[in-house]
């Protein structure tokens, strides 16, 4: 094992709401005491994190006066300076207050929409002031339990207007912010709008400035929908839209568990780390998860340390995968090249199309070939289990 100590250059960040999660669930009261933001900064810095992310109200309670707001923000900025941590991402809490019970930016009530937009503009100011590079939109209340209100289409139009408004405001202020949509299929609403990475990618193309918007996909969210998170991230990368990522874990088909990274689907976590690193992803490795409700504060820091260690162990395994001669030979054998055919199919021309149509193929031989995936996958499993070191 090489050095598994997290370092700032790994870009590991945690939401204030993640390590600060007090262990409340729909059936039970909190099991842990709330922690002050500055206290969390100290612990995260000690563990080797690079920074934090926050909702407006993770730092500044919703009913704070303007003077008190400035004092809280200045105090937090001092904490950042002292610990060397940065704010990687900022966002707005548009889901806790009852005003948002039937949607925020997509609400059918124009007053709620205006209040939500007002809250986002202030959160954008806060994010810019604290140096966040990415601003996230997670539409936790943007959805419905019943469609009798007919909001599905109108909701998208309202969301589009709001996102365009916020982006134009940010540009007008000269802020250096990129915006990232975070899809989720359900919870807390019965159904959320923009449920998957694919839906969000499609929606972004309808915005005034699609270049300013990307994705903040979350492992748990695609998994809840029964989708393959590695594939979803690959699609976001392919579109140049992976602005940020929420790393955690999740059993398929359950409530949003936000488990410690790698706690459940180790193999997917491995291929995800490999994908991010191979693609040269430069953004934050952001953990949006929390300690189990069973845990005390010591368990919270174990959880945070565990997220980062598992990422680094998987990163080391990815390098081992690349250097393992047997695995590389199996991969080489899996990928069958054919220079002539590749040349013929690379780019359309009338001549190539004609030549391709005239070719005959040995369908039986193609169908008879075993690509060796059982062996390749078993080698991967053995590597992950430490049986190949
Ligand atoms: C909330 C949610 C997360 C989002 C956060 C951003 S808040 O905890 O479960 O997935 O990323 O608003
Ligand atoms: Mn998230
Ligand atoms: Mn989640």
Tab-separated table of C-alpha atoms in Angstrom, residues 74-382:
chain	number	residue	atom	x	y	z
A	74	UNK	CA	-16.807	36.793	8.335
A	75	UNK	CA	-16.238	34.350	11.192
A	76	UNK	CA	-16.541	31.373	8.827
A	77	UNK	CA	-14.160	33.011	6.329
A	78	UNK	CA	-11.615	33.320	9.168
A	79	UNK	CA	-12.098	29.610	9.846
A	80	UNK	CA	-11.374	28.851	6.199
A	81	UNK	CA	-8.242	30.950	6.338
A	82	UNK	CA	-7.013	29.320	9.527
A	83	UNK	CA	-7.564	25.778	8.284
A	84	UNK	CA	-6.608	26.369	4.651
A	85	UNK	CA	-9.883	24.778	3.540
A	86	UNK	CA	-11.804	26.149	0.554
A	87	UNK	CA	-15.493	26.242	-0.341
A	88	UNK	CA	-15.783	24.063	-3.434
A	89	UNK	CA	-19.495	24.339	-3.996
A	90	UNK	CA	-22.428	26.350	-2.708
A	91	UNK	CA	-26.150	25.808	-3.054
A	92	UNK	CA	-29.534	26.921	-1.739
A	93	UNK	CA	-31.780	25.199	0.722
A	94	UNK	CA	-35.056	25.190	-1.196
A	95	UNK	CA	-36.531	22.211	0.594
A	96	UNK	CA	-36.669	22.527	4.403
A	97	UNK	CA	-39.097	25.400	4.946
A	98	UNK	CA	-42.850	24.657	4.551
A	99	UNK	CA	-43.052	27.504	2.005
A	100	UNK	CA	-41.437	25.071	-0.442
A	101	UNK	CA	-43.698	22.112	0.298
A	102	UNK	CA	-45.165	22.123	-3.236
A	103	UNK	CA	-42.051	23.202	-5.070
A	104	UNK	CA	-39.718	26.185	-5.021
A	105	UNK	CA	-38.579	27.400	-8.446
A	106	UNK	CA	-41.301	25.271	-10.056
A	107	UNK	CA	-44.105	26.104	-7.623
A	108	UNK	CA	-47.514	26.884	-9.093
A	109	UNK	CA	-47.617	29.850	-6.678
A	110	UNK	CA	-45.822	32.870	-8.200
A	111	UNK	CA	-45.069	34.235	-4.717
A	112	UNK	CA	-43.266	31.058	-3.713
A	113	UNK	CA	-41.309	31.083	-6.976
A	114	UNK	CA	-40.255	34.688	-6.415
A	115	UNK	CA	-39.200	33.943	-2.830
A	116	UNK	CA	-37.221	30.913	-4.022
A	117	UNK	CA	-35.458	32.992	-6.672
A	118	UNK	CA	-34.750	35.729	-4.113
A	119	UNK	CA	-33.203	33.070	-1.848
A	120	UNK	CA	-31.086	31.666	-4.697
A	121	UNK	CA	-29.707	35.121	-5.597
A	122	UNK	CA	-28.605	35.649	-2.001
A	123	UNK	CA	-27.089	32.141	-1.931
A	124	UNK	CA	-25.221	32.900	-5.166
A	125	UNK	CA	-23.802	36.050	-3.519
A	126	UNK	CA	-22.738	33.977	-0.529
A	127	UNK	CA	-21.157	31.288	-2.724
A	128	UNK	CA	-19.248	33.890	-4.754
A	129	UNK	CA	-18.097	35.675	-1.604
A	130	UNK	CA	-16.700	32.432	-0.191
A	131	UNK	CA	-14.973	31.567	-3.490
A	132	UNK	CA	-17.094	28.593	-4.566
A	133	UNK	CA	-16.436	27.547	-8.165
A	134	UNK	CA	-19.676	25.630	-8.641
A	135	UNK	CA	-23.240	26.441	-7.654
A	136	UNK	CA	-25.628	23.475	-7.424
A	137	UNK	CA	-29.359	23.176	-8.012
A	138	UNK	CA	-30.883	20.122	-6.362
A	139	UNK	CA	-34.643	20.224	-6.816
A	140	UNK	CA	-35.653	18.258	-3.752
A	141	UNK	CA	-39.152	19.766	-3.717
A	142	UNK	CA	-39.412	20.308	-7.469
A	143	UNK	CA	-41.840	17.525	-8.226
A	144	UNK	CA	-45.200	16.106	-7.255
A	145	UNK	CA	-47.050	13.313	-5.512
A	146	UNK	CA	-50.110	13.731	-7.736
A	147	UNK	CA	-50.299	15.223	-11.215
A	148	UNK	CA	-53.736	16.783	-10.746
A	149	UNK	CA	-52.086	20.229	-10.573
A	150	UNK	CA	-50.795	19.757	-14.095
A	151	UNK	CA	-47.363	21.079	-13.171
A	152	UNK	CA	-45.156	18.675	-15.120
A	153	UNK	CA	-44.770	20.827	-18.229
A	154	UNK	CA	-45.255	24.238	-16.591
A	155	UNK	CA	-42.737	23.284	-13.929
A	156	UNK	CA	-40.013	22.830	-16.534
A	157	UNK	CA	-40.753	26.213	-18.105
A	158	UNK	CA	-40.594	27.877	-14.683
A	159	UNK	CA	-37.357	26.127	-13.839
A	160	UNK	CA	-35.861	27.231	-17.156
A	161	UNK	CA	-36.813	30.865	-16.515
A	162	UNK	CA	-35.319	30.714	-13.020
A	163	UNK	CA	-32.042	29.135	-14.137
A	164	UNK	CA	-31.680	31.653	-16.955
A	165	UNK	CA	-32.364	34.487	-14.500
A	166	UNK	CA	-29.765	33.260	-12.008
A	167	UNK	CA	-27.087	32.699	-14.633
A	168	UNK	CA	-27.644	36.174	-16.104
A	169	UNK	CA	-27.501	37.699	-12.609
A	170	UNK	CA	-24.247	35.903	-11.802
A	171	UNK	CA	-22.672	37.046	-15.069
A	172	UNK	CA	-23.860	40.587	-14.458
A	173	UNK	CA	-22.148	40.531	-11.064
A	174	UNK	CA	-18.947	39.283	-12.681
A	175	UNK	CA	-18.981	36.096	-10.601
A	176	UNK	CA	-16.812	33.212	-11.689
A	177	UNK	CA	-19.441	30.526	-11.100
A	178	UNK	CA	-20.520	27.477	-13.039
A	179	UNK	CA	-23.922	25.953	-12.390
A	180	UNK	CA	-24.634	22.264	-11.893
A	181	UNK	CA	-27.982	20.469	-11.860
A	182	UNK	CA	-28.326	17.512	-9.514
A	183	UNK	CA	-30.891	14.962	-10.658
A	184	UNK	CA	-32.782	12.604	-8.363
A	185	UNK	CA	-35.739	10.327	-9.194
A	186	UNK	CA	-37.790	10.800	-6.014
A	187	UNK	CA	-37.599	11.792	-2.348
A	188	UNK	CA	-38.651	13.937	-0.705
A	189	UNK	CA	-41.329	14.338	-3.422
A	190	UNK	CA	-43.056	11.262	-4.816
A	191	UNK	CA	-41.570	12.092	-8.220
A	192	UNK	CA	-39.004	14.753	-8.960
A	193	UNK	CA	-38.638	16.645	-12.220
A	194	UNK	CA	-35.322	15.958	-14.028
A	195	UNK	CA	-35.051	12.504	-12.419
A	196	UNK	CA	-31.825	11.292	-14.022
A	197	UNK	CA	-28.529	12.476	-15.470
A	198	UNK	CA	-29.929	11.934	-18.950
A	199	UNK	CA	-32.966	14.138	-18.249
A	200	UNK	CA	-30.787	16.949	-16.915
A	201	UNK	CA	-28.441	16.771	-19.898
A	202	UNK	CA	-31.408	17.124	-22.232
A	203	UNK	CA	-32.866	20.034	-20.267
A	204	UNK	CA	-29.599	22.000	-20.253
A	205	UNK	CA	-29.717	22.274	-24.046
A	206	UNK	CA	-32.945	24.309	-23.675
A	207	UNK	CA	-31.320	27.021	-21.496
A	208	UNK	CA	-30.160	30.427	-22.759
A	209	UNK	CA	-26.517	29.664	-21.930
A	210	UNK	CA	-26.071	25.901	-21.959
A	211	UNK	CA	-22.290	26.295	-21.550
A	212	UNK	CA	-22.696	27.715	-18.053
A	213	UNK	CA	-24.610	24.643	-16.886
A	214	UNK	CA	-23.456	21.122	-16.184
A	215	UNK	CA	-24.194	18.232	-13.874
A	216	UNK	CA	-23.700	17.284	-10.265
A	217	UNK	CA	-24.615	13.590	-10.462
A	218	UNK	CA	-24.950	11.588	-7.242
A	219	UNK	CA	-24.122	7.890	-6.880
A	220	UNK	CA	-27.134	7.220	-4.656
A	221	UNK	CA	-29.610	9.012	-6.895
A	222	UNK	CA	-28.952	7.098	-10.118
A	223	UNK	CA	-28.754	3.893	-8.089
A	224	UNK	CA	-32.186	4.576	-6.541
A	225	UNK	CA	-33.514	4.733	-10.096
A	226	UNK	CA	-31.936	1.364	-10.840
A	227	UNK	CA	-29.429	2.955	-13.217
A	228	UNK	CA	-25.707	2.391	-13.619
A	229	UNK	CA	-23.936	5.399	-12.078
A	230	UNK	CA	-20.663	4.713	-13.883
A	231	UNK	CA	-22.493	4.907	-17.203
A	232	UNK	CA	-24.299	8.076	-16.159
A	233	UNK	CA	-21.007	9.755	-15.223
A	234	UNK	CA	-19.464	8.589	-18.479
A	235	UNK	CA	-22.294	10.295	-20.344
A	236	UNK	CA	-21.808	13.513	-18.381
A	237	UNK	CA	-18.061	13.405	-19.090
A	238	UNK	CA	-18.675	12.705	-22.755
A	239	UNK	CA	-20.885	15.792	-22.941
A	240	UNK	CA	-18.244	17.902	-21.143
A	241	UNK	CA	-20.787	18.388	-18.351
A	242	UNK	CA	-19.263	16.815	-15.264
A	243	UNK	CA	-18.904	20.003	-13.218
A	244	UNK	CA	-19.087	18.363	-9.777
A	245	UNK	CA	-19.907	14.946	-8.323
A	246	UNK	CA	-21.650	13.649	-5.195
A	247	UNK	CA	-19.940	10.484	-4.000
A	248	UNK	CA	-21.727	8.148	-1.624
A	249	UNK	CA	-23.370	4.736	-1.779
A	250	UNK	CA	-26.804	3.194	-1.856
A	251	UNK	CA	-28.714	-0.077	-2.071
A	252	UNK	CA	-30.862	-0.090	-5.176
A	253	UNK	CA	-34.567	0.528	-4.724
A	254	UNK	CA	-34.312	1.897	-1.164
A	255	UNK	CA	-34.855	5.332	0.337
A	256	UNK	CA	-31.963	7.770	-0.163
A	257	UNK	CA	-29.400	6.170	2.121
A	258	UNK	CA	-26.356	8.414	1.507
A	259	UNK	CA	-24.016	5.682	2.730
A	260	UNK	CA	-20.262	6.068	3.130
A	261	UNK	CA	-18.514	5.962	-0.273
A	262	UNK	CA	-17.831	2.340	-1.225
A	263	UNK	CA	-19.942	0.943	1.626
A	264	UNK	CA	-22.246	-1.027	-0.641
A	265	UNK	CA	-21.271	-1.279	-4.336
A	266	UNK	CA	-17.513	-1.638	-4.202
A	267	UNK	CA	-17.085	-2.764	-7.778
A	268	UNK	CA	-19.065	0.183	-9.150
A	269	UNK	CA	-17.101	2.491	-6.857
A	270	UNK	CA	-13.891	1.057	-8.300
A	271	UNK	CA	-14.953	1.602	-11.909
A	272	UNK	CA	-16.162	5.076	-11.010
A	273	UNK	CA	-12.830	6.083	-9.488
A	274	UNK	CA	-11.043	4.600	-12.479
A	275	UNK	CA	-13.310	6.493	-14.859
A	276	UNK	CA	-12.847	9.835	-13.084
A	277	UNK	CA	-9.083	9.459	-12.862
A	278	UNK	CA	-8.597	8.108	-16.394
A	279	UNK	CA	-10.724	10.939	-17.782
A	280	UNK	CA	-8.610	13.511	-15.916
A	281	UNK	CA	-11.624	14.903	-14.029
A	282	UNK	CA	-10.352	18.011	-12.271
A	283	UNK	CA	-13.323	18.931	-10.105
A	284	UNK	CA	-14.088	18.243	-6.482
A	285	UNK	CA	-14.413	14.698	-5.159
A	286	UNK	CA	-17.362	15.675	-3.021
A	287	UNK	CA	-18.804	13.305	-0.455
A	288	UNK	CA	-22.537	13.799	-0.035
A	289	UNK	CA	-23.189	11.132	2.549
A	290	UNK	CA	-23.496	10.880	6.282
A	291	UNK	CA	-22.607	8.605	9.157
A	292	UNK	CA	-25.134	5.956	10.088
A	293	UNK	CA	-27.784	7.140	12.542
A	294	UNK	CA	-26.381	4.647	15.015
A	295	UNK	CA	-23.115	6.573	15.349
A	296	UNK	CA	-21.796	9.105	17.831
A	297	UNK	CA	-19.390	11.906	16.873
A	298	UNK	CA	-16.410	9.569	16.767
A	299	UNK	CA	-18.342	7.534	14.189
A	300	UNK	CA	-18.845	10.687	12.106
A	301	UNK	CA	-15.099	11.235	11.756
A	302	UNK	CA	-14.583	7.521	11.077
A	303	UNK	CA	-17.150	7.892	8.313
A	304	UNK	CA	-15.366	10.908	6.804
A	305	UNK	CA	-11.955	9.259	7.003
A	306	UNK	CA	-13.429	6.097	5.474
A	307	UNK	CA	-14.866	7.908	2.424
A	308	UNK	CA	-11.466	9.353	1.554
A	309	UNK	CA	-9.478	6.202	2.336
A	310	UNK	CA	-11.735	4.049	0.195
A	311	UNK	CA	-11.367	6.483	-2.707
A	312	UNK	CA	-7.574	6.389	-2.369
A	313	UNK	CA	-7.477	2.593	-2.051
A	314	UNK	CA	-9.606	2.257	-5.170
A	315	UNK	CA	-7.362	4.741	-6.950
A	316	UNK	CA	-4.391	2.568	-6.085
A	317	UNK	CA	-6.274	-0.502	-7.345
A	318	UNK	CA	-7.017	1.346	-10.591
A	319	UNK	CA	-3.302	1.943	-11.103
A	320	UNK	CA	-2.670	-1.724	-10.298
A	321	UNK	CA	-5.297	-2.684	-12.879
A	322	UNK	CA	-3.428	-0.625	-15.484
A	323	UNK	CA	-0.091	-2.207	-14.576
A	324	UNK	CA	-1.227	-5.833	-14.260
A	325	UNK	CA	0.171	-7.710	-17.304
A	326	UNK	CA	-2.472	-10.453	-17.221
A	327	UNK	CA	-5.333	-7.979	-17.010
A	328	UNK	CA	-3.842	-5.834	-19.739
A	329	UNK	CA	-3.349	-8.882	-21.976
A	330	UNK	CA	-6.977	-9.907	-21.399
A	331	UNK	CA	-8.087	-6.367	-22.232
A	332	UNK	CA	-5.940	-6.345	-25.329
A	333	UNK	CA	-7.521	-9.609	-26.458
A	334	UNK	CA	-10.994	-8.233	-25.715
A	335	UNK	CA	-10.538	-5.239	-28.007
A	336	UNK	CA	-10.294	-6.534	-31.548
A	337	UNK	CA	-8.871	-4.021	-33.967
A	338	UNK	CA	-9.082	-4.114	-37.763
A	339	UNK	CA	-7.260	-1.284	-39.444
A	340	UNK	CA	-8.922	-1.609	-42.795
A	341	UNK	CA	-12.462	-1.807	-41.437
A	342	UNK	CA	-11.870	0.994	-38.986
A	343	UNK	CA	-10.660	3.177	-41.813
A	344	UNK	CA	-13.731	2.246	-43.824
A	345	UNK	CA	-16.208	3.127	-41.054
A	346	UNK	CA	-14.495	6.121	-39.421
A	347	UNK	CA	-16.196	8.837	-41.416
A	348	UNK	CA	-18.887	8.821	-44.053
A	349	UNK	CA	-18.124	9.238	-47.720
A	350	UNK	CA	-20.247	7.945	-50.581
A	351	UNK	CA	-17.354	5.765	-51.651
A	352	UNK	CA	-16.807	4.240	-48.201
A	353	UNK	CA	-20.515	3.594	-47.801
A	354	UNK	CA	-20.544	1.785	-51.146
A	355	UNK	CA	-17.468	-0.259	-50.249
A	356	UNK	CA	-18.913	-1.146	-46.834
A	357	UNK	CA	-22.206	-2.249	-48.361
A	358	UNK	CA	-20.327	-4.541	-50.728
A	359	UNK	CA	-18.328	-6.227	-47.984
A	360	UNK	CA	-19.375	-9.638	-46.783
A	361	UNK	CA	-18.991	-10.609	-43.132
A	362	UNK	CA	-18.524	-13.989	-41.470
A	363	UNK	CA	-21.457	-13.649	-39.114
A	364	UNK	CA	-21.005	-17.137	-37.672
A	365	UNK	CA	-17.387	-16.490	-36.717
A	366	UNK	CA	-18.335	-13.139	-35.160
A	367	UNK	CA	-21.082	-14.778	-33.129
A	368	UNK	CA	-18.883	-17.686	-32.074
A	369	UNK	CA	-16.127	-15.625	-30.487
A	370	UNK	CA	-16.005	-15.466	-26.697
A	371	UNK	CA	-14.638	-12.050	-25.663
A	372	UNK	CA	-13.193	-13.305	-22.370
A	373	UNK	CA	-15.235	-11.083	-20.071
A	374	UNK	CA	-15.699	-13.764	-17.404
A	375	UNK	CA	-11.943	-13.983	-16.955
A	376	UNK	CA	-11.443	-10.234	-17.141
A	377	UNK	CA	-14.125	-9.627	-14.528
A	378	UNK	CA	-12.819	-12.366	-12.240
A	379	UNK	CA	-9.326	-10.866	-12.497
A	380	UNK	CA	-10.844	-7.521	-11.493
A	381	UNK	CA	-12.613	-9.090	-8.516
A	382	UNK	CA	-9.405	-10.815	-7.417
